[in-house]
Coordinates of C-alpha atoms in Angstrom, one line a residue:
X1 CA 19.2 7.9 -69.6
X2 CA 21.4 8.8 -66.7
X3 CA 18.8 11.1 -65.3
X4 CA 16.1 8.4 -65.6
X5 CA 18.5 6.0 -63.9
X6 CA 19.1 8.4 -61.1
X7 CA 15.3 9.0 -60.7
X8 CA 14.7 5.2 -60.6
X9 CA 17.5 4.8 -58.0
X10 CA 16.1 7.6 -55.9
X11 CA 12.6 6.0 -56.0
X12 CA 14.1 2.7 -54.9
X13 CA 15.8 4.5 -52.0
X14 CA 12.4 6.1 -51.1
X15 CA 10.7 2.7 -51.1
X16 CA 13.3 1.1 -49.0
X17 CA 13.2 4.1 -46.6
X18 CA 9.5 3.8 -46.3
X19 CA 9.7 0.0 -45.6
X20 CA 12.4 0.4 -43.0
X21 CA 10.7 3.3 -41.1
X22 CA 7.3 1.8 -40.9
X23 CA 8.4 -1.6 -39.6
X24 CA 7.8 -1.8 -35.8
X25 CA 9.0 -4.5 -33.4
X26 CA 7.3 -5.6 -30.3
X27 CA 8.6 -7.3 -27.2
X28 CA 8.3 -11.2 -27.2
X29 CA 5.9 -12.6 -24.6
X30 CA 7.9 -14.3 -21.8
X31 CA 6.6 -16.9 -19.3
X32 CA 6.0 -15.5 -15.8
X33 CA 8.9 -16.0 -13.3
X34 CA 8.8 -18.8 -10.7
X35 CA 10.0 -16.4 -8.0
X36 CA 11.0 -12.8 -7.5
X37 CA 13.7 -11.1 -5.5
X38 CA 15.2 -7.6 -5.3
X39 CA 18.3 -6.0 -6.7
X40 CA 18.7 -2.6 -5.3
X41 CA 15.5 -0.7 -6.2
X42 CA 14.4 -3.3 -8.8
X43 CA 12.4 -6.4 -8.6
X44 CA 14.0 -9.2 -10.6
X45 CA 13.4 -12.8 -11.7
X46 CA 15.6 -15.9 -11.2
X47 CA 18.0 -14.7 -13.9
X48 CA 18.4 -11.3 -12.3
X49 CA 16.3 -9.6 -15.1
X50 CA 13.9 -6.8 -14.2
X51 CA 10.3 -7.8 -13.7
X52 CA 7.9 -4.9 -13.7
X53 CA 4.8 -5.5 -11.7
X54 CA 1.9 -4.1 -13.7
X55 CA -1.0 -5.3 -11.5
X56 CA -4.7 -4.8 -11.0
X57 CA -6.4 -5.2 -7.6
X58 CA -9.0 -7.9 -7.3
X59 CA -10.9 -7.8 -3.9
X60 CA -11.7 -10.9 -1.9
X61 CA -11.9 -9.3 1.5
X62 CA -15.5 -8.1 1.8
X63 CA -18.3 -9.9 3.8
X64 CA -18.8 -12.8 1.3
X65 CA -15.0 -13.6 1.4
X66 CA -15.2 -14.5 -2.3
X67 CA -13.3 -12.9 -5.2
X68 CA -15.7 -10.4 -6.7
X69 CA -17.4 -11.0 -10.1
X70 CA -17.7 -14.8 -10.0
X71 CA -21.4 -14.4 -10.3
X72 CA -20.9 -12.6 -13.6
X73 CA -18.2 -14.5 -15.5
X74 CA -16.5 -17.9 -15.3
X75 CA -13.2 -17.8 -13.4
X76 CA -11.0 -18.8 -16.4
X77 CA -12.6 -16.0 -18.5
X78 CA -11.9 -13.3 -15.8
X79 CA -8.3 -14.5 -15.4
X80 CA -7.8 -14.6 -19.2
X81 CA -9.3 -11.1 -19.5
X82 CA -6.8 -9.8 -16.9
X83 CA -3.9 -11.1 -19.0
X84 CA -5.5 -9.8 -22.3
X85 CA -5.7 -6.3 -20.9
X86 CA -1.9 -6.4 -20.3
X87 CA -1.8 -6.9 -16.6
X88 CA 0.9 -9.4 -15.6
X89 CA -0.1 -9.5 -11.9
X90 CA -3.1 -9.4 -9.5
X91 CA -3.0 -8.0 -6.0
X92 CA -5.6 -10.4 -4.5
X93 CA -6.9 -9.2 -1.2
X94 CA -7.9 -11.4 1.7
X95 CA -9.1 -11.0 5.4
X96 CA -7.2 -12.5 8.3
X97 CA -10.3 -14.3 9.6
X98 CA -10.5 -16.4 6.4
X99 CA -7.8 -18.6 7.9
X100 CA -8.0 -17.9 11.6
X101 CA -11.7 -17.8 12.5
X102 CA -13.9 -20.8 12.1
X103 CA -17.0 -18.6 11.7
X104 CA -15.6 -17.9 8.2
X105 CA -13.2 -20.7 7.5
X106 CA -15.8 -23.4 8.0
X107 CA -18.3 -21.8 5.5
X108 CA -18.8 -23.0 2.0
X109 CA -19.3 -20.4 -0.8
X110 CA -23.0 -21.2 -1.0
X111 CA -23.4 -20.9 2.8
X112 CA -21.5 -17.5 2.8
X113 CA -23.8 -16.1 0.1
X114 CA -27.0 -17.4 1.7
X115 CA -26.2 -16.1 5.2
X116 CA -25.9 -12.6 3.6
X117 CA -29.2 -13.1 1.7
X118 CA -27.3 -12.6 -1.6
X119 CA -29.7 -14.8 -3.7
X120 CA -28.9 -13.1 -7.0
X121 CA -25.1 -13.6 -6.5
X122 CA -25.7 -17.2 -5.5
X123 CA -27.6 -17.9 -8.7
X124 CA -24.9 -16.2 -10.7
X125 CA -22.1 -18.3 -9.2
X126 CA -24.2 -21.4 -9.8
X127 CA -24.6 -20.4 -13.4
X128 CA -21.0 -19.4 -14.1
X129 CA -18.8 -21.2 -11.5
X130 CA -20.9 -24.1 -10.1
X131 CA -17.8 -26.0 -9.0
X132 CA -17.1 -23.3 -6.4
X133 CA -20.4 -23.5 -4.5
X134 CA -19.6 -26.5 -2.3
X135 CA -16.0 -25.4 -1.6
X136 CA -14.9 -24.0 1.7
X137 CA -14.0 -20.3 1.3
X138 CA -10.3 -20.9 1.7
X139 CA -10.5 -23.6 -1.1
X140 CA -12.4 -21.2 -3.3
X141 CA -9.7 -18.6 -2.7
X142 CA -7.0 -21.2 -3.7
X143 CA -9.0 -21.9 -6.9
X144 CA -8.9 -18.2 -7.8
X145 CA -5.1 -18.2 -7.3
X146 CA -4.7 -21.3 -9.5
X147 CA -7.0 -19.8 -12.2
X148 CA -4.8 -16.7 -12.4
X149 CA -1.7 -18.9 -12.5
X150 CA -3.2 -20.9 -15.4
X151 CA -3.6 -17.7 -17.3
X152 CA 0.1 -16.7 -16.7
X153 CA -0.8 -14.0 -14.2
X154 CA 1.3 -13.5 -11.0
X155 CA -0.4 -13.1 -7.7
X156 CA 0.5 -10.9 -4.7
X157 CA -1.6 -11.8 -1.6
X158 CA -2.6 -8.7 0.2
X159 CA -3.8 -8.9 3.8
X160 CA -6.4 -6.1 3.5
X161 CA -8.4 -6.3 6.8
X162 CA -8.9 -8.7 9.7
X163 CA -12.7 -8.9 9.9
X164 CA -14.2 -9.1 6.4
X165 CA -15.7 -5.9 5.2
X166 CA -15.1 -2.7 3.3
X167 CA -11.9 -0.8 4.0
X168 CA -10.8 1.7 5.3
X169 CA -12.3 3.9 8.0
X170 CA -10.1 5.0 10.9
X171 CA -12.5 3.5 13.5
X172 CA -13.5 0.3 11.9
X173 CA -11.6 -1.9 14.3
X174 CA -9.2 -3.0 11.5
X175 CA -6.8 0.0 11.4
X176 CA -3.8 -0.8 13.7
X177 CA -2.3 -3.3 16.0
X178 CA -4.4 -3.6 19.1
X179 CA -7.7 -2.4 17.5
X180 CA -10.8 -4.5 18.3
X181 CA -10.4 -6.8 15.3
X182 CA -6.6 -6.5 14.9
X183 CA -4.9 -8.8 17.4
X184 CA -1.2 -8.9 16.4
X185 CA -0.8 -12.6 17.4
X186 CA -3.8 -13.6 15.3
X187 CA -2.6 -11.5 12.4
X188 CA 0.9 -13.1 12.5
X189 CA -0.6 -16.6 12.6
X190 CA -2.8 -15.7 9.6
X191 CA 0.2 -14.5 7.6
X192 CA 2.1 -17.7 8.5
X193 CA -0.9 -19.9 7.5
X194 CA -1.5 -18.1 4.2
X195 CA 2.2 -18.2 3.3
X196 CA 2.5 -21.9 4.0
X197 CA -0.8 -22.6 2.1
X198 CA 0.7 -21.2 -1.1
X199 CA 4.3 -22.3 -0.7
X200 CA 3.9 -24.6 -3.6
X201 CA 2.1 -22.2 -5.9
X202 CA 4.6 -20.7 -8.4
X203 CA 2.1 -18.0 -9.3
X204 CA 2.2 -16.5 -5.8
X205 CA 5.2 -14.2 -6.0
X206 CA 4.6 -11.8 -3.1
X207 CA 2.7 -11.1 0.1
X208 CA 1.7 -7.7 1.3
X209 CA 1.5 -7.8 5.1
X210 CA -1.2 -5.2 5.7
X211 CA -3.3 -2.7 3.8
X212 CA -3.5 1.0 5.0
X213 CA -2.5 1.0 8.6
X214 CA -4.4 3.9 10.2
X215 CA -6.3 5.3 13.1
X216 CA -5.5 6.9 16.5
X217 CA -3.4 4.0 17.8
X218 CA -0.7 4.1 15.0
X219 CA 2.8 4.6 16.2
X220 CA 6.3 3.7 14.8
X221 CA 7.4 1.5 17.7
X222 CA 4.5 -0.9 17.2
X223 CA 5.0 -0.7 13.5
X224 CA 8.6 -2.0 13.8
X225 CA 7.7 -4.6 16.4
X226 CA 4.9 -6.2 14.5
X227 CA 5.9 -5.6 10.9
X228 CA 9.3 -7.2 11.4
X229 CA 7.7 -10.1 13.2
X230 CA 5.1 -10.6 10.4
X231 CA 7.9 -10.4 7.8
X232 CA 9.9 -13.1 9.5
X233 CA 6.9 -15.3 9.8
X234 CA 6.1 -15.1 6.1
X235 CA 9.7 -15.7 5.0
X236 CA 10.0 -18.7 7.3
X237 CA 6.9 -20.3 5.9
X238 CA 7.6 -19.4 2.3
X239 CA 11.1 -18.0 1.6
X240 CA 10.3 -17.8 -2.2
X241 CA 7.9 -14.8 -2.0
X242 CA 8.6 -11.1 -1.8
X243 CA 7.6 -9.5 1.5
X244 CA 6.0 -6.1 1.0
X245 CA 5.6 -3.7 4.0
X246 CA 3.1 -0.9 4.1
X247 CA 3.5 2.4 5.9
X248 CA 1.4 4.6 8.2
X249 CA -1.5 7.0 7.5
X250 CA -3.3 4.8 5.0
X251 CA -0.1 3.8 3.2
X252 CA 1.0 7.4 2.7
X253 CA 4.0 7.6 5.1
X254 CA 7.3 5.7 5.2
X255 CA 9.4 8.8 6.1
X256 CA 10.3 7.3 9.5
X257 CA 12.5 4.8 7.7
X258 CA 15.0 7.6 7.1
X259 CA 15.9 7.5 10.8
X260 CA 15.5 3.9 11.6
X261 CA 15.9 1.1 9.0
X262 CA 14.1 -2.3 9.1
X263 CA 16.2 -5.2 10.5
X264 CA 15.4 -8.7 9.2
X265 CA 17.3 -12.0 9.1
X266 CA 16.8 -12.3 5.3
X267 CA 17.8 -10.1 2.4
X268 CA 16.9 -9.4 -1.2
X269 CA 13.2 -10.2 -0.6
X270 CA 11.9 -6.9 0.9
X271 CA 9.9 -4.2 -0.8
X272 CA 7.7 -1.3 0.4
X273 CA 4.3 -0.1 -0.8
X274 CA 2.5 3.2 -1.1
X275 CA -0.9 4.4 -2.2
X276 CA -1.6 7.6 -4.1
X277 CA -5.1 9.0 -5.1
X278 CA -6.4 12.4 -5.8
X279 CA -8.3 12.3 -2.5
X280 CA -5.0 11.7 -0.7
X281 CA -4.6 15.5 -1.1
X282 CA -8.1 16.8 -0.7
X283 CA -9.2 20.0 -2.4
X284 CA -5.8 20.8 -3.8
X285 CA -6.4 19.5 -7.3
X286 CA -9.5 21.7 -7.8
X287 CA -8.5 24.9 -6.0
X288 CA -4.9 25.4 -7.0
X289 CA -2.9 25.9 -10.2
X290 CA -2.5 22.3 -11.5
X291 CA 1.2 22.9 -12.3
X292 CA 1.9 24.1 -8.8
X293 CA -0.2 21.4 -7.2
X294 CA 1.5 18.6 -9.3
X295 CA 4.9 19.9 -8.3
X296 CA 4.0 20.2 -4.6
X297 CA 2.1 16.8 -4.3
X298 CA 4.7 14.8 -6.3
X299 CA 7.5 16.3 -4.1
X300 CA 5.5 15.3 -1.0
X301 CA 5.0 11.7 -2.2
X302 CA 8.7 11.5 -3.0
X303 CA 9.6 12.9 0.4
X304 CA 7.3 10.5 2.3
X305 CA 7.8 7.3 0.3
X306 CA 9.5 7.3 -3.1
X307 CA 12.8 8.5 -1.6
X308 CA 13.3 4.9 -0.8
X309 CA 14.1 4.2 -4.5
X310 CA 17.2 6.3 -4.2
X311 CA 18.2 4.3 -1.1
X312 CA 18.1 1.0 -3.0
X313 CA 14.6 -0.3 -2.0
X314 CA 11.8 -1.2 -4.4
X315 CA 8.6 0.8 -3.9
X316 CA 5.4 -0.7 -5.1
X317 CA 2.5 1.7 -5.9
X318 CA 0.0 -0.8 -4.8
X319 CA -3.1 1.4 -5.2
X320 CA -3.8 4.3 -7.5
X321 CA -6.6 5.1 -9.9
X322 CA -9.4 7.4 -11.0
X323 CA -13.2 7.5 -11.5
X324 CA -13.5 5.8 -14.8
X325 CA -16.9 7.3 -15.6
X326 CA -15.0 10.5 -16.6
X327 CA -15.9 14.1 -15.8
X328 CA -13.9 14.3 -12.6
X329 CA -11.6 17.3 -13.0
X330 CA -9.5 16.5 -9.9
X331 CA -8.9 13.0 -11.1
X332 CA -7.9 14.1 -14.5
X333 CA -5.3 16.5 -13.2
X334 CA -4.1 14.0 -10.6
X335 CA -3.8 11.3 -13.3
X336 CA -1.6 13.4 -15.6
X337 CA 0.7 14.1 -12.6
X338 CA 0.8 10.6 -11.2
X339 CA 1.2 8.9 -14.6
X340 CA 4.1 11.1 -15.4
X341 CA 5.7 10.2 -12.1
X342 CA 5.1 6.5 -12.6
X343 CA 6.6 6.6 -16.1
X344 CA 9.5 8.8 -15.0
X345 CA 10.5 6.5 -12.2
X346 CA 9.4 3.4 -14.0
X347 CA 7.5 2.3 -10.9
X348 CA 5.9 -1.1 -10.1
X349 CA 2.2 -0.6 -9.5
X350 CA -1.3 -2.1 -9.0
X351 CA -4.3 -0.2 -10.3
X352 CA -7.5 0.0 -8.2
X353 CA -9.4 -1.9 -9.4
X354 CA -10.6 -4.8 -11.6
X355 CA -14.1 -5.1 -10.4
X356 CA -17.1 -3.4 -12.0
X357 CA -19.4 -4.2 -9.1
X358 CA -19.5 -6.0 -5.8
X359 CA -21.7 -8.8 -4.3
X360 CA -22.1 -6.6 -1.3
X361 CA -20.4 -3.3 -0.2
X362 CA -21.4 -1.2 2.8
X363 CA -24.8 -2.9 2.9
X364 CA -25.6 -2.4 -0.8
X365 CA -26.0 -5.5 -2.9
X366 CA -24.6 -5.1 -6.4
X367 CA -22.8 -1.9 -5.5
X368 CA -21.2 -0.3 -8.6
X369 CA -17.4 0.5 -8.6
X370 CA -16.7 3.7 -10.4
X371 CA -12.9 3.0 -10.3
X372 CA -13.4 -0.4 -11.9
X373 CA -11.6 -1.3 -15.1
X374 CA -14.6 -3.5 -16.1
X375 CA -18.2 -2.4 -16.4
X376 CA -20.9 -3.3 -13.9
X377 CA -21.7 -6.6 -15.6
X378 CA -17.9 -7.6 -15.9
X379 CA -18.3 -8.0 -19.7
X380 CA -16.2 -5.1 -21.2
X381 CA -13.9 -2.2 -20.2
X382 CA -15.8 0.6 -18.5
X383 CA -13.7 3.2 -20.2
X384 CA -11.5 2.2 -23.2
X385 CA -9.6 5.5 -23.1
X386 CA -8.7 5.0 -19.4
X387 CA -7.5 1.4 -20.2
X388 CA -5.3 2.7 -23.0
X389 CA -3.7 5.2 -20.6
X390 CA -2.9 2.4 -18.2
X391 CA -1.4 0.2 -20.9
X392 CA 1.3 2.8 -21.6
X393 CA 2.6 2.2 -18.1
X394 CA 2.7 -1.6 -18.3
X395 CA 6.0 -2.0 -20.3
X396 CA 9.3 -1.7 -18.3
X397 CA 11.6 1.0 -19.6
X398 CA 14.9 0.2 -17.8
X399 CA 16.5 -2.0 -15.1
X400 CA 18.7 -5.1 -14.8
X401 CA 18.7 -7.0 -18.1
X402 CA 17.1 -4.2 -20.0
X403 CA 20.2 -2.3 -21.1
X404 CA 19.4 -2.8 -24.8
X405 CA 20.4 0.7 -25.8
X406 CA 22.3 3.7 -24.5
X407 CA 19.9 5.8 -22.3
X408 CA 17.6 8.0 -24.3
X409 CA 14.4 10.1 -23.8
X410 CA 10.8 9.3 -24.7
X411 CA 8.3 12.2 -25.1
X412 CA 5.4 10.8 -23.1
X413 CA 2.0 12.5 -23.1
X414 CA 0.3 11.2 -19.8
X415 CA -3.2 12.5 -20.5
X416 CA -3.5 10.1 -23.5
X417 CA -0.9 7.4 -22.6
X418 CA 0.8 8.0 -26.0
X419 CA 4.2 9.2 -27.1
X420 CA 5.5 11.5 -29.8
X421 CA 6.4 9.5 -32.9
X422 CA 7.7 10.2 -36.4
X423 CA 5.2 8.8 -38.9
X424 CA 6.5 10.5 -42.0
X425 CA 9.9 11.9 -42.9
X426 CA 9.7 15.0 -40.7
X427 CA 6.1 15.0 -39.4
X428 CA 5.1 14.0 -35.9
X429 CA 2.1 12.6 -34.1
X430 CA 1.1 10.7 -31.0
X431 CA 1.2 6.9 -31.0
X432 CA 2.2 3.8 -29.0
X433 CA 5.2 4.4 -26.8
X434 CA 6.9 1.1 -27.7
X435 CA 7.3 2.5 -31.3
X436 CA 9.2 5.6 -30.3
X437 CA 12.6 6.6 -31.6
X438 CA 15.4 7.8 -29.3
X439 CA 15.2 11.4 -28.4
X440 CA 18.0 13.4 -26.8
X441 CA 17.6 16.6 -24.8
X442 CA 20.8 18.4 -25.1
X443 CA 22.4 21.0 -22.9
X444 CA 21.5 23.6 -25.5
X445 CA 17.8 22.6 -25.0
X446 CA 17.5 20.9 -28.4
X447 CA 15.2 17.9 -28.7
X448 CA 16.9 15.8 -31.4
X449 CA 16.6 12.3 -32.7
X450 CA 19.8 10.8 -31.3
X451 CA 20.5 8.3 -34.0
X452 CA 20.0 10.7 -36.9
X453 CA 23.3 11.3 -38.6
X454 CA 22.0 14.2 -40.7
X455 CA 20.8 16.0 -37.5
X456 CA 17.1 16.2 -36.9
X457 CA 15.6 18.5 -34.2
X458 CA 12.1 19.2 -33.0
X459 CA 11.0 22.6 -34.4
X460 CA 8.0 24.9 -33.8
X461 CA 6.3 26.3 -36.9
X462 CA 4.0 28.8 -35.1
X463 CA 0.8 28.9 -33.0
X464 CA -1.7 26.3 -34.0
X465 CA 0.6 24.6 -36.5
X466 CA 2.1 21.1 -36.3
X467 CA 5.7 20.8 -35.1
X468 CA 8.2 19.3 -37.5
X469 CA 11.7 17.9 -37.6
X470 CA 14.2 20.5 -38.7
X471 CA 17.1 18.9 -40.7
X472 CA 20.7 19.7 -40.5
X473 CA 22.4 22.7 -38.8
X474 CA 19.9 25.2 -40.1
X475 CA 17.0 23.0 -38.9
X476 CA 18.4 22.8 -35.4
X477 CA 19.2 26.5 -35.1
X478 CA 17.2 29.4 -33.7
X479 CA 14.8 29.8 -30.8
X480 CA 12.1 27.8 -32.7
X481 CA 14.2 24.7 -31.9
X482 CA 15.2 25.7 -28.3
X483 CA 12.8 23.9 -25.9
X484 CA 12.5 24.8 -22.3
X485 CA 10.7 23.1 -19.4
X486 CA 8.9 26.2 -18.2
X487 CA 6.3 25.3 -15.5
X488 CA 6.5 24.1 -11.9
X489 CA 5.4 20.6 -13.1
X490 CA 8.3 20.6 -15.6
X491 CA 5.9 19.2 -18.1
X492 CA 5.3 22.3 -20.3
X493 CA 7.8 22.0 -23.2
X494 CA 8.0 25.4 -24.7
X495 CA 9.8 27.7 -27.2
X496 CA 9.8 31.5 -27.4
X497 CA 7.4 32.6 -30.0
X498 CA 9.2 34.0 -33.1
X499 CA 6.8 37.0 -33.4
X500 CA 7.0 38.0 -29.7
X501 CA 9.7 38.9 -27.2
X502 CA 8.0 37.4 -24.2
X503 CA 5.3 35.0 -25.5
X504 CA 5.8 31.2 -25.4
X505 CA 4.4 28.3 -27.4
X506 CA 4.0 25.0 -25.7
X507 CA 3.7 21.5 -27.2
X508 CA 0.0 20.6 -27.4
X509 CA -2.3 18.0 -29.0
X510 CA -4.1 19.0 -32.1
X511 CA -7.9 19.0 -32.5
X512 CA -7.7 15.6 -34.2
X513 CA -6.3 14.1 -30.9
X514 CA -3.2 12.8 -32.6
X515 CA -1.2 15.6 -34.2
X516 CA 1.5 17.4 -32.2
X517 CA 1.2 21.2 -32.4
X518 CA 2.3 24.3 -30.5
X519 CA -0.2 26.7 -28.9
X520 CA 0.0 29.5 -26.4
X521 CA 1.1 28.0 -23.1
X522 CA -1.7 27.6 -20.6
X523 CA -1.7 27.7 -16.8
X524 CA 2.1 28.3 -16.3
X525 CA 1.4 30.1 -13.1
X526 CA -1.5 31.6 -11.1
X527 CA -5.0 31.1 -12.4
X528 CA -6.1 28.9 -9.6
X529 CA -8.1 25.7 -10.2
X530 CA -10.0 27.0 -13.2
X531 CA -7.2 26.2 -15.6
X532 CA -6.7 22.8 -17.4
X533 CA -3.2 22.3 -18.7
X534 CA -3.2 18.5 -19.0
X535 CA -3.2 18.5 -22.9
X536 CA 0.0 20.4 -22.8
X537 CA 1.8 18.1 -20.3
X538 CA 4.6 16.2 -21.9
X539 CA 7.1 14.2 -19.8
X540 CA 10.7 13.4 -20.8
X541 CA 11.0 9.8 -19.7
X542 CA 14.3 7.9 -19.7
X543 CA 14.6 4.4 -21.3
X544 CA 17.2 1.9 -22.2
X545 CA 14.9 -0.4 -24.2
X546 CA 15.7 -1.4 -27.8
X547 CA 14.5 1.3 -30.1
X548 CA 11.6 -0.2 -32.0
X549 CA 11.9 2.0 -35.2
X550 CA 14.9 4.1 -35.9
X551 CA 15.9 6.5 -38.6
X552 CA 17.9 4.3 -41.0
X553 CA 20.8 5.6 -43.1
X554 CA 18.7 4.9 -46.2
X555 CA 15.8 7.1 -44.8
X556 CA 18.2 9.9 -43.8
X557 CA 19.8 9.7 -47.3
X558 CA 16.3 10.1 -48.7
X559 CA 16.1 13.5 -46.9
X560 CA 19.1 14.7 -48.8
X561 CA 17.9 13.3 -52.1
X562 CA 14.4 14.9 -51.9
X563 CA 15.6 18.2 -53.6
X564 CA 17.4 16.2 -56.2
X565 CA 14.3 14.2 -57.0
X566 CA 12.2 17.3 -57.3
X567 CA 14.7 18.9 -59.7
X568 CA 15.0 15.7 -61.8
X569 CA 11.2 15.5 -62.1
X570 CA 11.0 19.2 -63.2
X571 CA 13.8 18.6 -65.8
X572 CA 12.4 15.3 -67.2
X573 CA 8.7 16.2 -67.3
X574 CA 8.6 20.0 -67.2

């Protein structure tokens, strides 16, 4: 009777443990902030709580001067789709001439499309957004901003070019102050006009002063002269918005700020922006060892721009992205490296880009956008896997107001956008990062579940075999549980192979795409560009967010009771 009672009690414990360890919590949806400001390197709301900008770019700066895609879908549907994909913000581009040149500002949407002979786009707008056709271009732009606001999406107004058209060639007349189409006085007036126009729109939370300064005229003296003047004009017209300054060399260089800071009359409203693509570092991703290239390029980006985080300034990665058609080896390697940096630094960002196609780009009507989140017809995601990888970067991990737990590590796999989770008692697999438990990387190189009172450590079981959680002192002992960061990228998490003095096994993804295994480490050094280590890249990312599912005392007690249950079953039924 006692044995049967114990067996029943053990089964109840097991059931409770299963219920507790499979319950996952998700962040409540909060309304968008009415205004943003800065607190050291963080962007915060009116309460001083971190707001992570997880944006997508939506162009409205090309020749039609109309937000792309309105010939394919109704504006409310596009705006709702942005929110449904997890983006809380749109970087909405605009040309200076929209508000400073009557050649454009006097046009209606219908007139703008007709003058470019875009009859198909005109018919599409008439079918999906007929109310926009008779609007002046500035009023249509305002309607897009309101449509995004109605969907709960914040807007950053990005002055992309002066004369409408595709960006960004060095000699296109839009590159730097004093170029043919870039009169500084006209530019400042355009910024002032746009800032005042949206002073009453709560959804407009920031203004980016100019996209990708470039070309032979660029110099730091003019940068300080005009960027500071433009910033003051925007703040005077609309003190509620963030002012975002771009750097030199196509938004790749802010290193000059180390020697000479910006001086403005206002504070807590200034951020900086940077761009990062695979083509920012041509040929390196294909010709060099990916670990060495990732380490070198990430260090260069940090040295030129991201160092500002450590000096107490927010840095907004306002453009990054890849060819969403797949098959681009340089982009895949770049993505793993960039996504790891974005997660590790918990950056604010804006993905290039929403649009699946353009009304007109570089003389081609209906031009396809390979980097687009949406397909050519704007109906569905172009690449569901790519969108899932982006979603992993949308949730803030730390910052003011997010000190919900003592700092812990997350095992992030950038190639998939997933994290290492415990699905069963000691078995691990990849899953949504918001469901992770708290990992701790100790000075002894143990990867342990921090909140486990019985002691549970990540442990290798051999080449090609799933990793498991070792339990107790024995489970955390030995070189099979001693994990080293062994490559230049610091993303190969490896143990010494038990059967070899020099061989190493690295964390890897199983053939099923979800299990976490160990395999022989790939591409640690040498090998050139023919090596593909991205599946073995895991990034230890710091978080202070509430742990969504933790190892409860009941579940841990169950670990100790498992041998008892097995012995009882053998005694009762054997």
